[in-house]
Each structure stands twice: as C-alpha cells, then as structure tokens.
PDB file of C-alpha atoms in Angstrom:
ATOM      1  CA  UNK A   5      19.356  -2.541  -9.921  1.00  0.00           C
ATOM      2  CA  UNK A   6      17.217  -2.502  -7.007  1.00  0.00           C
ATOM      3  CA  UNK A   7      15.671  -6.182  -6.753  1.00  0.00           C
ATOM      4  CA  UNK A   8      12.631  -5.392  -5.186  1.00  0.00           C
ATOM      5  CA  UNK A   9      11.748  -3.634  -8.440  1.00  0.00           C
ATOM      6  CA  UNK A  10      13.448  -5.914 -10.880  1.00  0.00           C
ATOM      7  CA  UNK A  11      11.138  -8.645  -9.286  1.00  0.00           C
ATOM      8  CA  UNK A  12       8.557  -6.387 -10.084  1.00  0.00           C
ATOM      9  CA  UNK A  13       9.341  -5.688 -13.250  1.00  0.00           C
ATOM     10  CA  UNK A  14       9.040  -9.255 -13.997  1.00  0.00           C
ATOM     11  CA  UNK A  15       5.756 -10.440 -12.334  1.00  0.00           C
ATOM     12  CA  UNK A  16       4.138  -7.337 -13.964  1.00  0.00           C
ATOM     13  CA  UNK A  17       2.774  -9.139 -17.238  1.00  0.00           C
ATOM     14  CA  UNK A  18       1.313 -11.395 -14.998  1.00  0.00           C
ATOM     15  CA  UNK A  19       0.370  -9.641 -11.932  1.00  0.00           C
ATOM     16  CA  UNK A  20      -3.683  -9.246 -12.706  1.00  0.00           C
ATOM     17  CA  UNK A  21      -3.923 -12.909 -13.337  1.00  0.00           C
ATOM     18  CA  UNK A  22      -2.562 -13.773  -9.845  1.00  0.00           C
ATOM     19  CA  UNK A  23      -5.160 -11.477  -7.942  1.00  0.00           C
ATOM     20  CA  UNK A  24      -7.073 -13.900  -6.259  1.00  0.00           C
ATOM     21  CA  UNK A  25      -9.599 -11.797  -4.387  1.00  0.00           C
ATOM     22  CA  UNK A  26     -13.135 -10.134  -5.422  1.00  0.00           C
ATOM     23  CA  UNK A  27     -14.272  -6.207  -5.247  1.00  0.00           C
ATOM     24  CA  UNK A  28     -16.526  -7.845  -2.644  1.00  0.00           C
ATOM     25  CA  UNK A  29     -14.288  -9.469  -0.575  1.00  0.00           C
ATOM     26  CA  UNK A  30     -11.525  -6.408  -0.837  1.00  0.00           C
ATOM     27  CA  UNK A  31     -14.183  -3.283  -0.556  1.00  0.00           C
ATOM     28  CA  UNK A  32     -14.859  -4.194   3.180  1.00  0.00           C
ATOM     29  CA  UNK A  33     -12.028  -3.537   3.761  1.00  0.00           C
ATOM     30  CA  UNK A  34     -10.881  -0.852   2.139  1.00  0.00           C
ATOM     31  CA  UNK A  35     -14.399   1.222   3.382  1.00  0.00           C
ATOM     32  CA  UNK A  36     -13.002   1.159   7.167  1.00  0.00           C
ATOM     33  CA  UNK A  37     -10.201   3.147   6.330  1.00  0.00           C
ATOM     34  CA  UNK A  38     -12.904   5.806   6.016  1.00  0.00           C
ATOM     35  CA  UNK A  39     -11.792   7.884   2.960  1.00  0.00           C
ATOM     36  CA  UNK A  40     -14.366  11.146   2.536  1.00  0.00           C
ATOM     37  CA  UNK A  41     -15.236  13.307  -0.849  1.00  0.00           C
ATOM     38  CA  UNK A  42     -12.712  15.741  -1.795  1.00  0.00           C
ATOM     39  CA  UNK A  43      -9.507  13.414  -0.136  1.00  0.00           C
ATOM     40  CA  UNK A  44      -6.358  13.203  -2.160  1.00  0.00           C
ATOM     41  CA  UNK A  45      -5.463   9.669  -1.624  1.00  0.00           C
ATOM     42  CA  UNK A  46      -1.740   7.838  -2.457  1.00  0.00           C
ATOM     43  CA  UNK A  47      -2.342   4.605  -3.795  1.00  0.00           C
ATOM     44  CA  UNK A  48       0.971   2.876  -2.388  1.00  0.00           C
ATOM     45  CA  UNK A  49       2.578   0.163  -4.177  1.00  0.00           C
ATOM     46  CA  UNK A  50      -0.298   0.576  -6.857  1.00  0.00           C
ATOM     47  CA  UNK A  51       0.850  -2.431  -8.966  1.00  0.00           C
ATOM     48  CA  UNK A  52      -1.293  -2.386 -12.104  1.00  0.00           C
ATOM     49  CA  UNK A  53      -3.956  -0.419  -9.904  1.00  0.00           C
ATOM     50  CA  UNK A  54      -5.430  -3.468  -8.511  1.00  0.00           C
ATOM     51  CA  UNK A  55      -7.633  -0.904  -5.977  1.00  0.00           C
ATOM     52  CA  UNK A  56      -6.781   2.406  -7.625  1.00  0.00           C
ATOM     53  CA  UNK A  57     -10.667   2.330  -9.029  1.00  0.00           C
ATOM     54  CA  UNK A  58     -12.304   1.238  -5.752  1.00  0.00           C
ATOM     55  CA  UNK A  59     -10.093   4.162  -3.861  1.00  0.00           C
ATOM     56  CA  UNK A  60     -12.232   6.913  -6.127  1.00  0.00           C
ATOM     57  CA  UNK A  61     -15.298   5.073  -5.749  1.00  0.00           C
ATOM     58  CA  UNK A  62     -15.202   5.786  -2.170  1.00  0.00           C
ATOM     59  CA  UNK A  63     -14.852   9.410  -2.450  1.00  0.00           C
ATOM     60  CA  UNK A  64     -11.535  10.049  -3.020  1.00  0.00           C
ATOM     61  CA  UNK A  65     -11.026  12.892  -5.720  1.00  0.00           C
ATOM     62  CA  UNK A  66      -7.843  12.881  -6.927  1.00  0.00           C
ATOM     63  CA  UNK A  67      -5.448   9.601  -6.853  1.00  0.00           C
ATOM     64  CA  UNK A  68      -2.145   9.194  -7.564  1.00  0.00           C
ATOM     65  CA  UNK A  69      -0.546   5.605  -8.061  1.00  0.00           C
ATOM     66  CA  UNK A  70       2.880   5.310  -7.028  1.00  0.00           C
ATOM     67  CA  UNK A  71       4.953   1.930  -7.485  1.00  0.00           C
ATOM     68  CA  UNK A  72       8.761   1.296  -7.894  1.00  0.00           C
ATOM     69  CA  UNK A  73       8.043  -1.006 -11.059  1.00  0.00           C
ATOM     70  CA  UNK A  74       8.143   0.858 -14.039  1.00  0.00           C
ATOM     71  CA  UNK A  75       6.573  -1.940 -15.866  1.00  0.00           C
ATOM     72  CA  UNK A  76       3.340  -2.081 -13.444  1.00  0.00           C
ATOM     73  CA  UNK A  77       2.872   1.499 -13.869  1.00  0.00           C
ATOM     74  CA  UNK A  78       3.019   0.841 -17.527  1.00  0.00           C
ATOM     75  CA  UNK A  79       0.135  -1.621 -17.460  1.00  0.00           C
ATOM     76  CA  UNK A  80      -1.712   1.209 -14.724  1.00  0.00           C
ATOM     77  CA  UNK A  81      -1.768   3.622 -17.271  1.00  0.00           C
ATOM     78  CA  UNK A  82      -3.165   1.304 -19.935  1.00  0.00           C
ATOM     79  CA  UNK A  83      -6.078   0.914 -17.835  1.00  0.00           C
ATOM     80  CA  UNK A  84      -6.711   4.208 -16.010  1.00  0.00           C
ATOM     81  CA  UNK A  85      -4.154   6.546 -17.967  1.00  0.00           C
ATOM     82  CA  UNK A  86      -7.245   8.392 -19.256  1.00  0.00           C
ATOM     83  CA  UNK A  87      -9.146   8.933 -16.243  1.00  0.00           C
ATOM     84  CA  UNK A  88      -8.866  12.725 -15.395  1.00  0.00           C
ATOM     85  CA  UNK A  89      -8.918  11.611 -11.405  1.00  0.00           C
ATOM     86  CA  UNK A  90      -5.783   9.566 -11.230  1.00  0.00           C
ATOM     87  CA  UNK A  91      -2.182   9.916 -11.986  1.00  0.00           C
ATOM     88  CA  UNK A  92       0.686   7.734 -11.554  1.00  0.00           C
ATOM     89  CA  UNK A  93       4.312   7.965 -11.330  1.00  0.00           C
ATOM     90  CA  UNK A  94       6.958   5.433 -11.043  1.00  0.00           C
ATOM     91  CA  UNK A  95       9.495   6.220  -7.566  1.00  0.00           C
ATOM     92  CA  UNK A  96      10.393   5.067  -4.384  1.00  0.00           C
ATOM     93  CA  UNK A  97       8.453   6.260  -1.863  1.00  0.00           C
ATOM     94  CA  UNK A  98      11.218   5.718   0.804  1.00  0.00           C
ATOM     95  CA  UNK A  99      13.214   7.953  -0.983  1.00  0.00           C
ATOM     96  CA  UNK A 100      13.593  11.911   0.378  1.00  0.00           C
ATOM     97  CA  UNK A 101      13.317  13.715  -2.825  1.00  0.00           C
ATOM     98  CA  UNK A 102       9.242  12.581  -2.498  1.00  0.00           C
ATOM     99  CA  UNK A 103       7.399  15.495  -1.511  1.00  0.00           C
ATOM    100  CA  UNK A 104       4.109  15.794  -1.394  1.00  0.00           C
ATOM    101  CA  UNK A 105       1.102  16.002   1.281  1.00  0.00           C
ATOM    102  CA  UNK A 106      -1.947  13.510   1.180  1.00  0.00           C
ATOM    103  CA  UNK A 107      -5.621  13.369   2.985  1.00  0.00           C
ATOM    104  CA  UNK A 108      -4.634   9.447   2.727  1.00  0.00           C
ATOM    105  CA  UNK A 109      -2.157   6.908   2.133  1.00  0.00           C
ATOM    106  CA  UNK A 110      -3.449   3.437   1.272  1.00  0.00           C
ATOM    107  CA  UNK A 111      -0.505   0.766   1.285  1.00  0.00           C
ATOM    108  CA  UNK A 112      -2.596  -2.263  -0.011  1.00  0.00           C
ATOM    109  CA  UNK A 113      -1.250  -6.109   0.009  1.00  0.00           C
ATOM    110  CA  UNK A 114       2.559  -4.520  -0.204  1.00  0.00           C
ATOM    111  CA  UNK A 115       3.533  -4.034   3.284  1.00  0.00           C
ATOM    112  CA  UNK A 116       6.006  -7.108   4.014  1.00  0.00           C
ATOM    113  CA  UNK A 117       7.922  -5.675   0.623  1.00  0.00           C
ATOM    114  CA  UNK A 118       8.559  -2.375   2.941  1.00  0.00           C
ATOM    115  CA  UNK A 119      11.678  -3.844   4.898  1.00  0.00           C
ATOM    116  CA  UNK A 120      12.462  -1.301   7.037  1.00  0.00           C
ATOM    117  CA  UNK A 121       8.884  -0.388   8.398  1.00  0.00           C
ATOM    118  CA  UNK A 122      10.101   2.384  10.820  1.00  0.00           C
ATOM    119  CA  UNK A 123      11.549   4.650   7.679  1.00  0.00           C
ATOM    120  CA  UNK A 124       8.397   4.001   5.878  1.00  0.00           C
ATOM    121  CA  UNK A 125       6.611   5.167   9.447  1.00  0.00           C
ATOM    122  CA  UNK A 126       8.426   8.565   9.199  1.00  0.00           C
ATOM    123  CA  UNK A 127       7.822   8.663   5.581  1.00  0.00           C
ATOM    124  CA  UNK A 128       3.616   8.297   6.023  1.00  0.00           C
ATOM    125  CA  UNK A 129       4.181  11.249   8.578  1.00  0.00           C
ATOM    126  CA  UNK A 130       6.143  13.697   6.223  1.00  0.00           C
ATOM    127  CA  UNK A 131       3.981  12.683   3.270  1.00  0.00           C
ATOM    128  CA  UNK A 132      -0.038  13.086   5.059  1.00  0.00           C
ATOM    129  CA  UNK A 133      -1.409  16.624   6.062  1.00  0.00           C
ATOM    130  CA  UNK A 134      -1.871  17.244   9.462  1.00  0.00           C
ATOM    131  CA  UNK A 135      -4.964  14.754  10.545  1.00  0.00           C
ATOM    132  CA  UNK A 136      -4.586  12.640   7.568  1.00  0.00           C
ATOM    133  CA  UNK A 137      -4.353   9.001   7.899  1.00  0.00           C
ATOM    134  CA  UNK A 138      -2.714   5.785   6.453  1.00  0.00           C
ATOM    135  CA  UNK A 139      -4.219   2.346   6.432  1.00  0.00           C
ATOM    136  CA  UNK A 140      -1.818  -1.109   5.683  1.00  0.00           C
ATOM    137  CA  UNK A 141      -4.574  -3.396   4.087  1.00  0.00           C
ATOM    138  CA  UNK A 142      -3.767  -7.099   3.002  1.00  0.00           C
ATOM    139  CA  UNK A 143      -6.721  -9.565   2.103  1.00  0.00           C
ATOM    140  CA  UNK A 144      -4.397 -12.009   3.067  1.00  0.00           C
ATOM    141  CA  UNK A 145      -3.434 -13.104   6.785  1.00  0.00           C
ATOM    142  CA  UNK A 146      -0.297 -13.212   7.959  1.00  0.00           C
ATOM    143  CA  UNK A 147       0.157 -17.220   7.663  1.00  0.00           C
ATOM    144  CA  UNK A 148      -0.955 -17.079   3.850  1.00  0.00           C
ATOM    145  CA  UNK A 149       1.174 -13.721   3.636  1.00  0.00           C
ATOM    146  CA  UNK A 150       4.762 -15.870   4.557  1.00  0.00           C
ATOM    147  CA  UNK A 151       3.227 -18.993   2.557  1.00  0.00           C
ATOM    148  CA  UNK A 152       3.097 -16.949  -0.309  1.00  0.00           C
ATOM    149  CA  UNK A 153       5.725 -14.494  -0.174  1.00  0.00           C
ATOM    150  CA  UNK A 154       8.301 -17.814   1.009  1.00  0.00           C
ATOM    151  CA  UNK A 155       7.470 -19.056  -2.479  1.00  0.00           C
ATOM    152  CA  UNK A 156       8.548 -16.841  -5.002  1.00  0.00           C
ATOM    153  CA  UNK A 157       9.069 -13.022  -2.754  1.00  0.00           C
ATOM    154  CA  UNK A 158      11.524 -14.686  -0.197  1.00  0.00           C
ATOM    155  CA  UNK A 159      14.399 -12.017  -0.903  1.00  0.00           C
ATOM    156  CA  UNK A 160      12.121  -8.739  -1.310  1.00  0.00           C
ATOM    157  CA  UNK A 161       9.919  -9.490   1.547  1.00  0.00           C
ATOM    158  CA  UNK A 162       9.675  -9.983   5.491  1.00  0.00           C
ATOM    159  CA  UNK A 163       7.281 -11.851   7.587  1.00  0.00           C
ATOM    160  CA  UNK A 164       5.468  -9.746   9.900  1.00  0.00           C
ATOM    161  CA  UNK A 165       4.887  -9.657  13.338  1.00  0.00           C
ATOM    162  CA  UNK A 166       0.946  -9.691  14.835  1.00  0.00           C
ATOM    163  CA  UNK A 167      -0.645  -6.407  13.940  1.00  0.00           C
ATOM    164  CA  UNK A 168      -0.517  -5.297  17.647  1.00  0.00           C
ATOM    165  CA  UNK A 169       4.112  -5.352  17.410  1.00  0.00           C
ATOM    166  CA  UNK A 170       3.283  -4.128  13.561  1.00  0.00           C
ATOM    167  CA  UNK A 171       1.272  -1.103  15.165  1.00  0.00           C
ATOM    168  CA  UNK A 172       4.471  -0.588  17.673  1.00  0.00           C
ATOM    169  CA  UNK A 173       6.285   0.919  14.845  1.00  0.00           C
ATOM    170  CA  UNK A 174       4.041   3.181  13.766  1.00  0.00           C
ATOM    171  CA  UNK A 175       2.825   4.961  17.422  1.00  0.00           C
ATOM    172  CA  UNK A 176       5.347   7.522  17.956  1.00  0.00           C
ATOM    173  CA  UNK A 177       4.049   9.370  14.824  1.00  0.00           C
ATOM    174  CA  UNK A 178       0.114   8.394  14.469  1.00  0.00           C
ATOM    175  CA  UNK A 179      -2.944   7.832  16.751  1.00  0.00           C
ATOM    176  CA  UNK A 180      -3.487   4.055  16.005  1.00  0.00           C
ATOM    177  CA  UNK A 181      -7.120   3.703  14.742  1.00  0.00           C
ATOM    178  CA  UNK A 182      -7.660   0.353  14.341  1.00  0.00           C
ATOM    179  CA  UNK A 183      -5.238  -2.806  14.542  1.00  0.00           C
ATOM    180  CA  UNK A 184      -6.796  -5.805  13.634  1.00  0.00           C
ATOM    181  CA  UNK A 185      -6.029  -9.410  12.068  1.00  0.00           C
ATOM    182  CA  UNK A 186      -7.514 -12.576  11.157  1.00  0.00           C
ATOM    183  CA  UNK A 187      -7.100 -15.727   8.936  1.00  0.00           C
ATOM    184  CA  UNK A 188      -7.635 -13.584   5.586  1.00  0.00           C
ATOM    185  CA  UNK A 189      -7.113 -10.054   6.577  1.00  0.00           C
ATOM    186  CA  UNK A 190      -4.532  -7.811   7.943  1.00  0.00           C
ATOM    187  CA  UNK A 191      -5.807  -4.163   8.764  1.00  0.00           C
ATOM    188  CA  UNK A 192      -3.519  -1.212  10.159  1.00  0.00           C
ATOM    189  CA  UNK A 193      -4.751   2.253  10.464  1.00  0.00           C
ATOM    190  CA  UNK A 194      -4.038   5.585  12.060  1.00  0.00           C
ATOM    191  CA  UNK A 195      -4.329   9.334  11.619  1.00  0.00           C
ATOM    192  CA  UNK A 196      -1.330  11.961  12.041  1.00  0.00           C
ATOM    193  CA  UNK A 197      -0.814  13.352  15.727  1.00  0.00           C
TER     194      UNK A 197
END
C-alpha cells in the first residue's frame, strides 16, 4: 500500500478537528491566487475539503476534489457530495493516466507530502490550459511546517527549501507570479508559459 495514503487513511476521522486556522485567516490567502467566474479549479490534496467551499466562493464554477485517501474523500462527499458545483474523486495526481485540463490548480497545506516536486511541476503543466495557473498555499511557515510534519508526517513528507529554491523547480514550465513566505504563510504561484 502506498503509505502516504495509508497515513491518510488514518488521520481522516480526525483530520477537521486538527485544522487550526480560520476562513479569515486562510481566505487572504487563497484570494491572491486570483481565481475569476467561470474557472474550473482542482482542489489538490482536498482532504475532507478543508477549502473546497471557499474555492467556489471566489468564483470558481466547477470544482473537483482530488486526494489519494479514499477515506478523506469519503468524509468530502458527506459534506459537499450534494453540491451540483463540486465533484471529487479519489487518485494520484502524479500518476499519467490523469487527464484532464484546469483554469486552476490549488495545492493547499499538502505540498511537503509531494516528494518529488519536479514530477508534480510537469504534472501542473500537462493538467492547466494554456494560461492557467497553480498556486502552493500553506497557512503554515516553513519552521511550523517541519515542526509539525517531524511529529507525526516524518516518512510521507519533506522539509522545504525557502520559497525562492521552491520556485526553482517550477520555472522551466510557468511564469512565477508571486513567491513569498513568512512566519505563518507559504505562497507559490504561477501561470502556464
């Protein structure tokens, strides 16, 4: 079994109790990514769509939630499943049998679970439309990220580099909109070339 989502699996049950952050302290975030009316947006790593409501509030009009963890999809569709804006699916998104096209690709407090960053690079490319964009969010900084993740996601995560190396990986594909870090935030964006 793959272990990144057997440890998902597991934390699912508990996963909405350990979100920490507000719709106030997340939506600031989340609005610089600049998602319009009409975009078809891939929630990334959706978990029990933690943001999935707050993507369509900002204009997005379709949404589909995509996470390796059957069990967090599970609880997703509990709490969306009926909204006629939003699907979800359970898959790998690293994975070449994925095809679809997207205005946007939100990968939000996931990233360091993404191990091989320069596959997942090539992966936002083949999966936007030309001009689309993706955007790496985390309400966390990088010093609480490894904190956390060193506690209990030691063996399905990496620590990342400062946003400016993180952005590196990402340049040969995308424009690099915006690549910016502080003590509770970590923000990556670019569009398609």
């Amino acid at each position: 079994m793959n272990p990144a989502k057997e440890f998902f699996d597991k934390l699912a049950p508990s996963w909405d109790s350990r979100q920490t952050k507000e719709e106030g302290e997340i939506l600031p975030l989340l609005k610089k990514i600049g998602i319009k009316g009409g975009d078809r947006v891939l929630d990334l790593a959706c978990g029990t769509a933690t943001i999935t409501s707050l993507l369509h509030s900002l204009g997005a009009s379709e949404v589909l939630g995509l996470d390796i963890s059957d069990e967090m999809i599970k609880i997703a569709k509990e709490k969306l499943g009926s909204m006629p804006w939003v699907s979800f699916r359970v898959g790998d998104f690293l994975e070449s049998d994925f095809h679809e096209e997207f205005d946007v690709i939100v990968l939000y407090n996931a990233y360091p679970h993404f191990l091989e960053p320069e596959k997942l690079a090539k992966r936002f490319y083949a999966s936007l439309k030309k001009g689309g964009k993706f955007a790496i969010v985390h309400s966390l900084g990088r010093k609480e990220l490894d904190s956390h993740h060193a506690a209990i996601a030691s063996k399905v995560s990496r620590s990342l580099d400062p946003v400016e190396e993180e952005a590196k990986r990402f340049d040969s594909f995308f424009h690099i909109e915006e690549a910016a870090e502080g003590e509770h935030f970590f923000f990556l964006a670019g569009s398609k070339i």
